[in-house]
C-alpha positions as a printed NumPy array, in Angstrom:
array([[175.14 , 121.056, 115.786],
       [173.986, 123.666, 117.944],
       [170.22 , 122.987, 117.59 ],
       [169.456, 124.124, 121.154],
       [171.53 , 126.51 , 123.344],
       [172.522, 124.923, 126.537],
       [174.093, 126.024, 129.921],
       [177.639, 126.374, 128.575],
       [177.589, 130.176, 129.958],
       [176.211, 131.489, 133.387],
       [174.016, 133.923, 131.575],
       [172.194, 131.426, 129.465],
       [170.643, 129.61 , 132.572],
       [168.753, 133.422, 132.8  ],
       [167.825, 133.942, 129.32 ],
       [167.147, 130.573, 127.727],
       [163.44 , 130.154, 127.589],
       [163.506, 126.302, 127.903],
       [166.091, 123.834, 129.836],
       [168.097, 121.527, 127.617],
       [166.015, 118.733, 128.191],
       [162.766, 120.549, 127.598],
       [164.444, 121.54 , 124.512],
       [165.356, 118.051, 123.446],
       [161.68 , 117.415, 124.008],
       [160.579, 120.31 , 121.747],
       [163.243, 119.321, 118.987],
       [161.967, 115.915, 118.88 ],
       [158.815, 117.134, 117.955],
       [160.078, 119.521, 115.422],
       [162.453, 117.051, 113.895],
       [159.696, 114.184, 113.604],
       [157.35 , 116.714, 111.875],
       [159.774, 117.546, 109.099],
       [160.668, 113.867, 108.59 ],
       [156.986, 112.34 , 108.825],
       [156.176, 115.198, 106.164],
       [158.838, 113.896, 103.961],
       [157.818, 110.418, 104.425],
       [154.145, 111.331, 103.508],
       [154.934, 113.651, 100.417],
       [157.995, 111.911,  98.776],
       [158.762, 108.531,  97.832],
       [162.711, 109.24 ,  98.417],
       [165.164, 107.829, 101.094],
       [165.908, 110.111, 103.761],
       [169.351, 110.166, 105.033],
       [170.287, 112.287, 108.299],
       [174.252, 112.588, 108.827],
       [174.664, 114.497, 112.344],
       [177.024, 116.292, 114.285],
       [176.876, 117.598, 117.889],
       [177.73 , 121.322, 118.411],
       [179.326, 123.211, 121.41 ],
       [176.035, 124.577, 123.047],
       [174.486, 121.101, 123.439],
       [177.332, 119.981, 125.631],
       [176.43 , 119.027, 129.061],
       [179.724, 120.206, 130.657],
       [181.143, 123.502, 131.353],
       [184.1  , 123.3  , 129.181],
       [184.567, 121.662, 125.607],
       [185.751, 117.771, 125.761],
       [187.295, 116.629, 122.842],
       [187.678, 112.67 , 123.274],
       [184.128, 112.22 , 124.911],
       [182.173, 115.201, 123.242],
       [179.643, 112.967, 122.164],
       [178.925, 111.189, 125.422],
       [178.744, 114.436, 126.957],
       [176.154, 115.993, 124.434],
       [172.238, 116.558, 124.902],
       [172.09 , 116.79 , 121.066],
       [173.967, 113.219, 120.637],
       [170.94 , 111.507, 123.05 ],
       [168.517, 113.354, 120.856],
       [170.111, 112.015, 117.518],
       [170.28 , 108.589, 118.924],
       [166.785, 108.911, 120.437],
       [165.477, 109.888, 116.845],
       [167.486, 107.156, 115.154],
       [165.709, 104.187, 117.333],
       [162.493, 105.655, 116.675],
       [162.859, 105.455, 112.987],
       [164.448, 102.336, 112.984],
       [161.694, 100.49 , 111.386],
       [161.543, 103.035, 108.763],
       [163.645, 101.461, 105.894],
       [163.47 , 104.939, 104.255],
       [164.947, 106.99 , 107.069],
       [168.703, 106.256, 107.911],
       [170.569, 107.97 , 110.561],
       [174.428, 108.347, 110.737],
       [174.98 , 109.647, 114.184],
       [178.434, 111.116, 114.421],
       [180.683, 109.736, 117.183],
       [183.501, 112.229, 116.731],
       [184.252, 115.896, 115.258],
       [184.137, 114.942, 111.715],
       [181.453, 112.738, 110.206],
       [182.471, 111.993, 106.796],
       [179.656, 110.551, 104.106],
       [179.846, 109.474, 100.295],
       [176.993, 111.11 ,  98.709],
       [176.973, 110.636,  95.069],
       [180.439, 109.096,  95.004],
       [181.903, 112.32 ,  96.666],
       [183.22 , 112.417, 100.108],
       [181.403, 115.064, 101.937],
       [182.978, 115.815, 105.673],
       [180.051, 117.152, 107.738],
       [181.425, 119.058, 111.352],
       [180.174, 121.786, 113.471],
       [182.77 , 124.194, 113.083],
       [183.754, 125.03 , 116.324],
       [187.17 , 123.081, 115.535],
       [188.16 , 126.084, 113.301],
       [189.922, 128.871, 114.46 ],
       [189.062, 132.568, 113.755],
       [189.778, 135.788, 115.782],
       [187.836, 138.466, 113.878],
       [190.484, 139.132, 110.968],
       [189.795, 141.521, 108.229],
       [189.355, 138.673, 105.838],
       [186.582, 136.864, 107.347],
       [186.81 , 132.94 , 108.229],
       [187.892, 132.067, 104.638],
       [191.599, 132.042, 105.232],
       [191.376, 129.97 , 108.736],
       [188.926, 127.652, 106.974],
       [191.048, 126.951, 104.043],
       [194.337, 126.348, 106.347],
       [191.867, 123.789, 108.582],
       [190.557, 121.96 , 105.688],
       [193.943, 121.808, 103.8  ],
       [195.453, 120.303, 107.274],
       [192.609, 117.699, 107.333],
       [192.739, 116.885, 103.993],
       [196.481, 115.502, 104.688],
       [194.99 , 112.953, 106.788],
       [191.654, 112.307, 104.632],
       [191.204, 114.052, 101.497],
       [187.159, 114.939, 101.007],
       [185.545, 116.593,  97.959],
       [183.501, 118.995, 100.26 ],
       [183.225, 120.198, 103.746],
       [179.847, 121.506, 105.336],
       [179.979, 123.129, 108.65 ],
       [178.203, 126.054, 110.596],
       [178.919, 127.321, 113.941],
       [180.236, 130.784, 112.549],
       [176.711, 132.553, 112.318],
       [177.744, 132.796, 108.766],
       [176.389, 131.702, 105.292],
       [179.349, 131.738, 102.818],
       [179.85 , 129.467,  99.884],
       [183.451, 128.706,  98.804],
       [183.092, 127.054,  95.565],
       [183.656, 124.277,  95.031],
       [184.997, 123.183,  98.599],
       [183.326, 124.049, 101.535],
       [179.87 , 125.934, 103.026],
       [179.727, 127.685, 105.988],
       [175.698, 127.302, 106.75 ],
       [174.198, 130.216, 108.52 ],
       [172.688, 130.394, 111.855],
       [169.01 , 129.589, 112.722],
       [169.146, 132.512, 115.521],
       [170.469, 135.178, 113.082],
       [172.539, 137.937, 114.19 ],
       [173.075, 138.031, 118.171],
       [175.275, 138.921, 121.085],
       [177.562, 136.349, 119.755],
       [177.472, 137.375, 116.53 ],
       [178.927, 140.653, 117.827],
       [181.541, 138.89 , 120.28 ],
       [183.215, 137.135, 117.047],
       [182.737, 140.386, 114.808],
       [180.587, 138.486, 112.324],
       [178.71 , 140.199, 109.566],
       [174.82 , 140.692, 109.753],
       [172.917, 137.718, 108.384],
       [169.117, 137.213, 108.668],
       [168.239, 133.919, 110.42 ],
       [168.823, 131.165, 107.589],
       [169.117, 127.452, 106.799],
       [171.109, 126.496, 103.931],
       [169.848, 124.555, 100.843],
       [172.634, 122.892,  98.832],
       [172.443, 121.271,  95.834],
       [174.898, 119.024,  94.834],
       [175.22 , 117.793,  90.927],
       [176.695, 114.103,  90.265],
       [179.071, 115.379,  87.614],
       [179.892, 118.941,  89.035],
       [179.527, 118.552,  92.489],
       [178.174, 121.267,  94.515],
       [176.507, 123.839,  92.178],
       [173.963, 126.096,  94.487],
       [173.783, 127.276,  98.183],
       [170.414, 128.993,  98.506],
       [169.472, 130.756, 101.939],
       [166.131, 129.692, 103.35 ],
       [165.17 , 132.887, 105.298],
       [163.123, 132.317, 108.584],
       [162.313, 135.909, 109.348],
       [160.792, 138.898, 107.572],
       [163.625, 140.821, 106.25 ],
       [165.072, 143.964, 108.289],
       [164.203, 146.341, 105.325],
       [160.308, 145.068, 105.42 ],
       [160.844, 145.33 , 109.559],
       [161.747, 148.821, 109.091],
       [159.252, 149.861, 106.568],
       [155.976, 148.354, 108.873],
       [157.579, 150.486, 111.895],
       [157.636, 153.841, 109.759],
       [154.314, 152.809, 108.69 ],
       [153.015, 152.281, 111.991],
       [153.006, 148.581, 111.561]])
């Protein structure tokens, strides 16, 4: 979720470089280029579970029961699913609600965006509210692992959950929720059939702040 930054706040209509619909066209090209590369370079199956984020909504306020029906991202996912419907190696599982639970190597993995978690900037970070939420959800359906985003924080709680980092990195929103500084990242997660999640590695999308400062000091 949150592959795009929609118009959920008035200031975003002033600062976004693309409209939500233009962004969907851009994202389709980007996502297809990655899937097509994997199809060309590997013989592996490609499984794509999806979740919608709060920024992709078409409404001013978040909707609970009809979030997918009012989401630019959900429309994008369904379009991609249809585009690859004839490729036997590409399987989309487009989420219909907040949770999208899948079985991966005999383990239940619960995917969700993360905006269903509640955190008000406490000293202990997101860990305590995340643990409480997962414990509550597990009383309804117990899973082996949760994977979510939203909080602009890459954090691994062995062996129960991963909070994925943000593509955009530290931003005004990060300041608002009092998140620690982190570079723009994607999370590369390794799951072992016997041991579960054994490694979470950040894929950095920009040059480090340290290198940027060194370049500035050297006149670069």
